[in-house]
mmCIF file of C-alpha atoms in Angstrom:
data_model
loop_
_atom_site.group_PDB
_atom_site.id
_atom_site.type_symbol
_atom_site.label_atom_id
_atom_site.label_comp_id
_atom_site.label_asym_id
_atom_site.label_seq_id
_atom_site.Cartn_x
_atom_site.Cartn_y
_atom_site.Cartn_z
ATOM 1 C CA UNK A 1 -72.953 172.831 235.939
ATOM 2 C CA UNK A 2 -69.630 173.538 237.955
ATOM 3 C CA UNK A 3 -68.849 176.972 239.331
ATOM 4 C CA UNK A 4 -66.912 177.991 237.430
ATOM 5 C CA UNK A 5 -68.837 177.733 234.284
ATOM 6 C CA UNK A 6 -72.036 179.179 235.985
ATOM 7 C CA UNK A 7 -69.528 182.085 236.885
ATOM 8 C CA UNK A 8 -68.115 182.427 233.679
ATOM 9 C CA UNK A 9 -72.025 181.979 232.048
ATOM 10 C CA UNK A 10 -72.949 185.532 234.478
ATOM 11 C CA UNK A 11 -69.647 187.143 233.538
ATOM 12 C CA UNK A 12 -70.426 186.765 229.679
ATOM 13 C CA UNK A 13 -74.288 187.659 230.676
ATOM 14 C CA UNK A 14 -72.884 191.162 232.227
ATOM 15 C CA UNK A 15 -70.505 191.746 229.612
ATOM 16 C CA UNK A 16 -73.787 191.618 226.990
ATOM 17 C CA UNK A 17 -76.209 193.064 229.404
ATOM 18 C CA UNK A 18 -73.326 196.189 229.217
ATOM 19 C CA UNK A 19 -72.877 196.280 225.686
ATOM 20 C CA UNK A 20 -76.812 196.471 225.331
ATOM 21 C CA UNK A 21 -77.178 199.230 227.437
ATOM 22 C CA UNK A 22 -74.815 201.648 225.822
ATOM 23 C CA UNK A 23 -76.997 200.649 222.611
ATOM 24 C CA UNK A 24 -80.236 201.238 224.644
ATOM 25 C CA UNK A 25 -79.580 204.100 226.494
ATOM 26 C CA UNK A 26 -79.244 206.249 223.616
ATOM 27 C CA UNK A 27 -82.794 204.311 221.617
ATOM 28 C CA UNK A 28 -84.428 204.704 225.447
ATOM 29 C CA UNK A 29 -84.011 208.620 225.131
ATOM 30 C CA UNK A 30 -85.003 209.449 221.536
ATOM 31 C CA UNK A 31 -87.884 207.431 221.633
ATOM 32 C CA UNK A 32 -88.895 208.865 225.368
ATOM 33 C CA UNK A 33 -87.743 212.521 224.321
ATOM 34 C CA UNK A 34 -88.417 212.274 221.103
ATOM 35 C CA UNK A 35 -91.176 210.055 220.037
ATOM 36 C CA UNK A 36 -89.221 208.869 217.147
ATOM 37 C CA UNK A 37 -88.223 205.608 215.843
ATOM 38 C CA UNK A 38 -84.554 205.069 214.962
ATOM 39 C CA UNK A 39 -84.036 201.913 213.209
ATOM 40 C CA UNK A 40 -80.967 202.981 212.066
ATOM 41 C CA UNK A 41 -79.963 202.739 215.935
ATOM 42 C CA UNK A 42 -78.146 199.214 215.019
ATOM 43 C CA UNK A 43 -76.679 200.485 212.196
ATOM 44 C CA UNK A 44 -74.598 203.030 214.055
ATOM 45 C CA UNK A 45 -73.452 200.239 216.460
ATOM 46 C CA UNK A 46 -72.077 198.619 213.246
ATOM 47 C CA UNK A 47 -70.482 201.644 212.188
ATOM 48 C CA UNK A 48 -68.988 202.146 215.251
ATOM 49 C CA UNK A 49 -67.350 198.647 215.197
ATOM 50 C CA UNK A 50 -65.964 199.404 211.589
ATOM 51 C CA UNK A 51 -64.473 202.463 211.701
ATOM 52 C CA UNK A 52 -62.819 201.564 215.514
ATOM 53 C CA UNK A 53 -61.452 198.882 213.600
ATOM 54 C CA UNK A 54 -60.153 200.410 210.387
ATOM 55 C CA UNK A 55 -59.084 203.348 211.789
ATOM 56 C CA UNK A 56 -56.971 201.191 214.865
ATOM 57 C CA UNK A 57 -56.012 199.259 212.157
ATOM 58 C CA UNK A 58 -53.922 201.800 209.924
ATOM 59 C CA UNK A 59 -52.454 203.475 213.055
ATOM 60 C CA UNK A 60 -51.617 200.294 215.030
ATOM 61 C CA UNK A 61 -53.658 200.812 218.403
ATOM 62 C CA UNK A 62 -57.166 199.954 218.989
ATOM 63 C CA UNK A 63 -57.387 202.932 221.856
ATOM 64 C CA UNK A 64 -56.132 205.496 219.195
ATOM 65 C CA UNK A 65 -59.053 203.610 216.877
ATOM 66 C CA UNK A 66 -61.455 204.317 219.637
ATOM 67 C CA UNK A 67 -60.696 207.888 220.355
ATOM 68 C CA UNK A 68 -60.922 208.738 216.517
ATOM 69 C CA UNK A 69 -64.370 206.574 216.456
ATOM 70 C CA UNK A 70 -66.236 208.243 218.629
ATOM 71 C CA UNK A 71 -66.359 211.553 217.603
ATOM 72 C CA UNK A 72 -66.988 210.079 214.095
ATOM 73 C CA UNK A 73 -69.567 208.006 215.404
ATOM 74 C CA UNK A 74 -71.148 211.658 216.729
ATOM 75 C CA UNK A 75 -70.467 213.627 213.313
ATOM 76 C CA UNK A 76 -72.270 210.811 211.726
ATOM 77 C CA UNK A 77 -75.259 210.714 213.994
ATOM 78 C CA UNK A 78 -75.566 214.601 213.466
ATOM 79 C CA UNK A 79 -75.092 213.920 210.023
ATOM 80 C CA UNK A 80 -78.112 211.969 209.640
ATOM 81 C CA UNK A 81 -80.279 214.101 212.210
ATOM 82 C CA UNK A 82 -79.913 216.696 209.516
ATOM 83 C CA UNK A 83 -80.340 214.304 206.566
ATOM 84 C CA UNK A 84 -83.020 212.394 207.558
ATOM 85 C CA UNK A 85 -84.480 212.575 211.026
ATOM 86 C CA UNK A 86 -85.725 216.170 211.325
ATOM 87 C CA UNK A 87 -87.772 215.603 208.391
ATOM 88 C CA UNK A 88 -89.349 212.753 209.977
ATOM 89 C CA UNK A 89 -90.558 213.667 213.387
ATOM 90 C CA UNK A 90 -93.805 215.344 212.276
ATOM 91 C CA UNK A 91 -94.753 211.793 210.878
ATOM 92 C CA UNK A 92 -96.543 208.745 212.280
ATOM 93 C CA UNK A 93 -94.784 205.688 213.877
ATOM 94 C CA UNK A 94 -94.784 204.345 210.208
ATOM 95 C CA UNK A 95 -93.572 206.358 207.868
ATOM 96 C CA UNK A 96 -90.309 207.082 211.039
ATOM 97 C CA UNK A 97 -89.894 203.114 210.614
ATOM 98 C CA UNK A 98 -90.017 202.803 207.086
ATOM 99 C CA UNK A 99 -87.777 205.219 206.291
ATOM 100 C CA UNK A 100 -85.021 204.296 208.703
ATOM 101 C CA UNK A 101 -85.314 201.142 207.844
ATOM 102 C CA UNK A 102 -84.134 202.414 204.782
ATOM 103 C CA UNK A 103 -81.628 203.820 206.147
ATOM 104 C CA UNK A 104 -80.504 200.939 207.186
ATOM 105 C CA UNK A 105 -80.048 199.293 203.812
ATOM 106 C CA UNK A 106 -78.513 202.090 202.194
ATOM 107 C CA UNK A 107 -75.490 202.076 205.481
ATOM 108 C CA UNK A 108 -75.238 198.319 205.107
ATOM 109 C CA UNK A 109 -74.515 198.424 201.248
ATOM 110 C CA UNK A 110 -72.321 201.132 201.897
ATOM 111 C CA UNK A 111 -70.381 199.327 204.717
ATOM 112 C CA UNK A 112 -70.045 195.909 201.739
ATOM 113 C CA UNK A 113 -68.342 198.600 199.532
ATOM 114 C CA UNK A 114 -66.246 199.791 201.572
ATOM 115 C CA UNK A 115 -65.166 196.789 204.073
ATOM 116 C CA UNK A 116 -66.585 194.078 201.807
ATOM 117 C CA UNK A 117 -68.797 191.040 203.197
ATOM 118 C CA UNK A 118 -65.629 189.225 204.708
ATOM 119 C CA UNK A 119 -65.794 189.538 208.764
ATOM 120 C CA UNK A 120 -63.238 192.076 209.884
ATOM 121 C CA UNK A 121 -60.402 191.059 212.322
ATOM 122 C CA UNK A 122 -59.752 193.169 214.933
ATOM 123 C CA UNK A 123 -56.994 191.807 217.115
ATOM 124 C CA UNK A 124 -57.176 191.989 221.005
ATOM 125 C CA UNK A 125 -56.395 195.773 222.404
ATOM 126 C CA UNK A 126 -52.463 196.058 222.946
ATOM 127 C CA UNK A 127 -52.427 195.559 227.280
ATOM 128 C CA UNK A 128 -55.333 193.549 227.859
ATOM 129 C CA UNK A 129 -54.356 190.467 225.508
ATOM 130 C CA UNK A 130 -54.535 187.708 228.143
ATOM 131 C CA UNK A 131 -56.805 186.776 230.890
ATOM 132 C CA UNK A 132 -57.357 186.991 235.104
ATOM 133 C CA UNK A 133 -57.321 184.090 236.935
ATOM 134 C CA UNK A 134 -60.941 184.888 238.760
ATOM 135 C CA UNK A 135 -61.300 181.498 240.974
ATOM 136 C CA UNK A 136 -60.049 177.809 240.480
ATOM 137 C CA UNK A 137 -60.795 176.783 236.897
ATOM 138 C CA UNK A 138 -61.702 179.806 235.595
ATOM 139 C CA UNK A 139 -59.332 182.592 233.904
ATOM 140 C CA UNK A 140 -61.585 185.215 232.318
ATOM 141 C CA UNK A 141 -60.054 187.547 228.810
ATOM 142 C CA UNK A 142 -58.704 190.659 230.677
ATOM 143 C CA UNK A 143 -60.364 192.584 227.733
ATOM 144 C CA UNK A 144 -63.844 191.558 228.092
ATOM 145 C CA UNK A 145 -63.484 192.807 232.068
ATOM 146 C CA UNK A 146 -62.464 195.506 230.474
ATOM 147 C CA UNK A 147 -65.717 196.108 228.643
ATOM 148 C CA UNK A 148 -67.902 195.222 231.421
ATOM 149 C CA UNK A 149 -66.022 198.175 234.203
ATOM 150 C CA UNK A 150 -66.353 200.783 231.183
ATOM 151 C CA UNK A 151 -69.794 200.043 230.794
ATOM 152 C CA UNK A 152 -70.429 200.649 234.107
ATOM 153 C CA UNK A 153 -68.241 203.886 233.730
ATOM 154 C CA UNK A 154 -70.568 205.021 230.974
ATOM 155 C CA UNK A 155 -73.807 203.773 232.984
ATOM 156 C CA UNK A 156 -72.510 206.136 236.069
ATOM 157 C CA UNK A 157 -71.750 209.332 234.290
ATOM 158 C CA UNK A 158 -75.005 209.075 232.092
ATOM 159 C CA UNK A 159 -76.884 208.871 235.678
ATOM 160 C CA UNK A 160 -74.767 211.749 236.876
ATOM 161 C CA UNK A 161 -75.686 213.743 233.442
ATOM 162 C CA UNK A 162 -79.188 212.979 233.767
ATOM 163 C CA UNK A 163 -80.057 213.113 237.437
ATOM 164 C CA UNK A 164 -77.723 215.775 238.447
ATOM 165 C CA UNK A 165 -77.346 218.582 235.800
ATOM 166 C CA UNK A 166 -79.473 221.056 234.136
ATOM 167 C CA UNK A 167 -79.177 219.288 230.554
ATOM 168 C CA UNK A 168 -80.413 215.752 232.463
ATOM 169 C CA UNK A 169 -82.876 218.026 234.259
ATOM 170 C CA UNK A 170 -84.302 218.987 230.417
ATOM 171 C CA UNK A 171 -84.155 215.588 229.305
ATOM 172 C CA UNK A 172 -86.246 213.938 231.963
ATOM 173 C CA UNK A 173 -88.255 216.892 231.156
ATOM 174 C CA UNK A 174 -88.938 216.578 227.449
ATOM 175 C CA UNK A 175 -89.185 212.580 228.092
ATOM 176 C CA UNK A 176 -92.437 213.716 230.571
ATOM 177 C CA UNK A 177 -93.862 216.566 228.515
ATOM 178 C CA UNK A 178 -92.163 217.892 225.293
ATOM 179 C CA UNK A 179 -94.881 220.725 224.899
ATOM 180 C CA UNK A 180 -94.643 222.024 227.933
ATOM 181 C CA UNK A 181 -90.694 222.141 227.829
ATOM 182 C CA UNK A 182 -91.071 224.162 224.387
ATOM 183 C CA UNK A 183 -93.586 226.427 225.914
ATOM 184 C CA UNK A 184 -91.143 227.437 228.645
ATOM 185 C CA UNK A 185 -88.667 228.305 225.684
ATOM 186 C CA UNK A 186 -86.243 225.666 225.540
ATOM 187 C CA UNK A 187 -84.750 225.107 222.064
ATOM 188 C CA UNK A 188 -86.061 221.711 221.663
ATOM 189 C CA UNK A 189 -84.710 221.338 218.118
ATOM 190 C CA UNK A 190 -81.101 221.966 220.134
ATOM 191 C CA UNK A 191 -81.873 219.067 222.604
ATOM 192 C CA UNK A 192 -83.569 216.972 220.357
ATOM 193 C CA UNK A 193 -79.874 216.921 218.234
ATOM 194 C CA UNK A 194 -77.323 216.597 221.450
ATOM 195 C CA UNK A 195 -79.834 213.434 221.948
ATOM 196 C CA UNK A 196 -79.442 211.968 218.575
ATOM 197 C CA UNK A 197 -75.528 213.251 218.537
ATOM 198 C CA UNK A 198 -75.092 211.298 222.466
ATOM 199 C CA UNK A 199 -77.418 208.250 221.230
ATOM 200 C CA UNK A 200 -75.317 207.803 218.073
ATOM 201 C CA UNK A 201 -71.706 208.416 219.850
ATOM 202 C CA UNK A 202 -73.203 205.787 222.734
ATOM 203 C CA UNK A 203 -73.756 203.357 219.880
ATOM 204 C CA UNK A 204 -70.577 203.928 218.549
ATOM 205 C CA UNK A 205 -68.708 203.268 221.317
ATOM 206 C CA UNK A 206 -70.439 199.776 222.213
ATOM 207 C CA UNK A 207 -69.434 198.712 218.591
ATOM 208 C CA UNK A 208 -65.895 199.613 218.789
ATOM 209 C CA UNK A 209 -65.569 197.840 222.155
ATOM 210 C CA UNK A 210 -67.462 195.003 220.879
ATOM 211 C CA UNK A 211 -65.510 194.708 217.960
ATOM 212 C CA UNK A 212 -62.467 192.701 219.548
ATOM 213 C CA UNK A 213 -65.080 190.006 220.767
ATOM 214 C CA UNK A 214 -67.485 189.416 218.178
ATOM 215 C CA UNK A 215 -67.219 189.196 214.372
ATOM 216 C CA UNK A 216 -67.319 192.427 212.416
ATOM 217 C CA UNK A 217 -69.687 191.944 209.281
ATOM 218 C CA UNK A 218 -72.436 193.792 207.537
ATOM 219 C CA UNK A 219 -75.631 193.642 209.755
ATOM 220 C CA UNK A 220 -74.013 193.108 212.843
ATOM 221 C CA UNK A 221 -76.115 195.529 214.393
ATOM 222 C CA UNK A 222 -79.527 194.215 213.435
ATOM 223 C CA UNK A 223 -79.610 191.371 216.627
ATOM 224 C CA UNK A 224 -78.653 194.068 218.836
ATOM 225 C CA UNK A 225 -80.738 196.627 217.692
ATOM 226 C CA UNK A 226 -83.998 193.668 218.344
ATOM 227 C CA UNK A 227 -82.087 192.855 221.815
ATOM 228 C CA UNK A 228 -82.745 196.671 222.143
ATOM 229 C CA UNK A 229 -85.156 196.889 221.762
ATOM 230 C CA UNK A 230 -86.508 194.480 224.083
ATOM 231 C CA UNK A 231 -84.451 196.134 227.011
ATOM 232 C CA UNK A 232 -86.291 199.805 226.597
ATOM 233 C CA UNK A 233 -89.726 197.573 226.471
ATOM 234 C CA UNK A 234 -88.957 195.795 229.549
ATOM 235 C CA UNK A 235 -87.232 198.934 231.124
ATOM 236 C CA UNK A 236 -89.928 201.576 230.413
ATOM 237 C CA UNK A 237 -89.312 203.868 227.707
ATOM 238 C CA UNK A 238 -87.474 206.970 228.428
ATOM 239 C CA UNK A 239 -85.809 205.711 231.354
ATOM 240 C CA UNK A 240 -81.835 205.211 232.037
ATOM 241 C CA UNK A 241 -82.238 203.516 234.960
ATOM 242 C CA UNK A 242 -84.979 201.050 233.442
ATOM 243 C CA UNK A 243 -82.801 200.687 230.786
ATOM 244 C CA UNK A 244 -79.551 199.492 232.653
ATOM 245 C CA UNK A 245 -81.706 196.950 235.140
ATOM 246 C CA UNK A 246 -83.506 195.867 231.894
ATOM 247 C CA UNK A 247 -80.248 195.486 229.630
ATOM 248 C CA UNK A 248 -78.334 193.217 232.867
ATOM 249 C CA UNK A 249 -81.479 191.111 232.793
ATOM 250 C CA UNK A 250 -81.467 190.644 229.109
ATOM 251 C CA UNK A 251 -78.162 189.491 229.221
ATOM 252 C CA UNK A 252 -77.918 187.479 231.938
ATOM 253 C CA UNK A 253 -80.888 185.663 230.852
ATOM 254 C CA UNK A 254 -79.622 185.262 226.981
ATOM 255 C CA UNK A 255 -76.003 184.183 228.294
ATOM 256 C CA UNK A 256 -77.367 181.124 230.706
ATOM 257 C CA UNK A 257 -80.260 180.617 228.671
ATOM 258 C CA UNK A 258 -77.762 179.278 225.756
ATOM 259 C CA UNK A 259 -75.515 177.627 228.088
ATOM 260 C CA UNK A 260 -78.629 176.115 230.737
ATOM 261 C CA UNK A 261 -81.512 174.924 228.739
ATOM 262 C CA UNK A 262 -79.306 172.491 226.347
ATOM 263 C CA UNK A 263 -78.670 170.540 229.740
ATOM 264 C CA UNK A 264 -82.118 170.613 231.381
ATOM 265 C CA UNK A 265 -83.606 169.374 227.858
ATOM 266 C CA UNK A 266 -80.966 166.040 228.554
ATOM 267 C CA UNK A 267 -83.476 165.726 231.285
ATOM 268 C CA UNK A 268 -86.047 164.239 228.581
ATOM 269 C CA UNK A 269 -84.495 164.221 225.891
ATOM 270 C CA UNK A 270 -81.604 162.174 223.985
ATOM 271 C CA UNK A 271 -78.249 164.521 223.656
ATOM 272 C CA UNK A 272 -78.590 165.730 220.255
ATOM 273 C CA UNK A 273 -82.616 166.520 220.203
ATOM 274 C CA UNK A 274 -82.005 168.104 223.783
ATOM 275 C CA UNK A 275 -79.291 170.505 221.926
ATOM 276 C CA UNK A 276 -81.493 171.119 219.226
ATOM 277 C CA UNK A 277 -84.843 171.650 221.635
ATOM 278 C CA UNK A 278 -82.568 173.850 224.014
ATOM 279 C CA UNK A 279 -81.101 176.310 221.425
ATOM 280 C CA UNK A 280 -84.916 176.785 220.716
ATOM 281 C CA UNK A 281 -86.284 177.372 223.433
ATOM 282 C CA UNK A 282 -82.900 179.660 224.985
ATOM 283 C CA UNK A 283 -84.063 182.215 221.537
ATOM 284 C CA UNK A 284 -87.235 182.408 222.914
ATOM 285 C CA UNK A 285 -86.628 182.797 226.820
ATOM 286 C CA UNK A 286 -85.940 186.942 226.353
ATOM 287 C CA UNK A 287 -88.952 187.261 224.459
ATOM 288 C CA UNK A 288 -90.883 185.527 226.612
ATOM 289 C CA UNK A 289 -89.272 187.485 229.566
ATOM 290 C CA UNK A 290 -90.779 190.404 227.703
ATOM 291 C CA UNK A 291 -94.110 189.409 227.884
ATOM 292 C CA UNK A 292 -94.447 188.680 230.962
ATOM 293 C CA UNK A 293 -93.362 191.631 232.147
ATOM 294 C CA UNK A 294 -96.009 193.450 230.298
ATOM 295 C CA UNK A 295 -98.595 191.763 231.108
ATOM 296 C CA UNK A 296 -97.528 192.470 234.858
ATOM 297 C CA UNK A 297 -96.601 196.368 234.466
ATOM 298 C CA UNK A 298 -97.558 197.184 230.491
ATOM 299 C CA UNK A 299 -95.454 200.607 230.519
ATOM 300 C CA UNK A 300 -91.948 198.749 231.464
ATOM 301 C CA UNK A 301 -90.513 198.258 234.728
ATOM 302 C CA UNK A 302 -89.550 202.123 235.284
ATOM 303 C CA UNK A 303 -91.399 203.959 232.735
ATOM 304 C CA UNK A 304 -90.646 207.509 232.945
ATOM 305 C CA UNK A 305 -92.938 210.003 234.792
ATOM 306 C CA UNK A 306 -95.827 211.113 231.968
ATOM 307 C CA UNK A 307 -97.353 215.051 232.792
#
């Protein structure tokens, strides 16, 4: 493998390992706050995408498409707090995963409906159309840079939020000991909402910028909300900073997995069992990442603090 390709290989593995973590920050703190379940986590990611893109569409800029998406993205998430959530977080594991789950079908039949099944074009964002000339042989899309330095935006201010302010200071709290934070008089309902509202928005926002570089269809949110998943395991649940280390490792292992294994399989095998052998065993490598960091630490790499 030249340089240039192993560069481009951890560029496209950071790009993903951002995109995941403004999917799994949001899952990371309902679960850890919350104790809840949202399947319908992915979901919002493909809303997110869809509306970014509809909405960019009919005005004729993709930023005015992601302004307008975001706070709908939020509305939405609210929307379904009050819906569904609330009445859920009294139940077991079970009955929270059935039930989004189910909320999951009912938001991808609605998104066929509306969109249809077709894939949705969205054209690259007006300005960052071309590429950057990074090294000999390589010129990376300007837009996909794009995603990775507001991911790390995002990543930054959520730290700030959380390890810095009073609201982050209730968060870690809840994620440690919800009881005791209820006991002391906070309005838990209040927090538990702004999570779900910030989770959903968060979701929204990775879809929208997303949208330009992957196909927008039905269901696009299930992979990623599996790939999710995964990162809050490996991360620890409840914890930002687990979840952005976890989420880079993810990616970067899923990005030159795919591109890395297909050639090492040459090593024994002729060209066309070696692709088939290496696209097999590159789906597997992030799962197997996963286990073996829990058989090493079972609560996650940076679980948070438990009272």
């Amino acid at each position: 493998m030249t340089a240039s390709l192993l560069m481009l290989q951890l560029l496209n593995g950071l790009q993903l390992g951002i995109l995941l973590f403004l999917v799994a920050a949001g899952l990371t703190l309902v679960f850890g706050v919350m104790d809840f379940i949202n399947l319908a986590h992915g979901a919002q990611y493909m809303l997110g995408a869809y509306l970014a893109a509809s909405v960019g569409g009919a005005l004729g800029s993709f930023w005015l498409g992601l302004l307008i998406a975001l706070p709908l993205s939020l509305g939405f998430g609210l929307a379904l707090e009050w819906l569904v959530f609330r009445h859920l977080y009294a139940r077991d594991h079970l009955a929270q995963v059935l039930a989004t789950f189910g909320v999951i079908l009912v938001i991808d039949e609605g998104v066929r409906q509306l969109w249809g099944s077709a894939p949705l074009n969205v054209p690259q964002p007006e300005g960052f159309s071309g590429g950057i000339t990074l090294m000999a042989g390589l010129t990376y899309p300007s837009f996909r840079l794009a995603i990775i330095a507001a991911g790390l935006a995002v990543a930054a201010l959520m730290w700030l939020v959380v390890e810095r302010t009073r609201l982050g200071m209730l968060i870690r709290a809840g994620a440690s000991n919800a009881p005791m934070v209820r006991a002391l008089g906070v309005d838990t309902g209040r927090l538990f909402l702004g999570v779900i509202g910030v989770g959903a928005m968060l979701a929204g926002f990775a879809g929208a910028m997303a949208g330009p570089v992957f196909a927008v269809v039905p269901g696009m949110g299930d992979q990623v909300l599996i790939l999710a998943f995964v990162v809050i395991v490996i991360g620890g649940i409840g914890s930002i900073r687990g979840a952005f280390i976890a989420a880079l490792a993810v990616g970067l292992v899923e990005s030159l997995g795919r591109a890395l294994m297909p050639e090492l399989m040459r090593l024994f095998l002729d060209a066309s069992a070696a692709r088939q052998a290496g696209a097999a065993i590159a789906s597997m490598l992030v799962y197997a990442v996963m286990a073996a960091v829990l058989a090493w630490r079972p609560a996650g790499l940076f679980p948070a603090a438990r009272a």
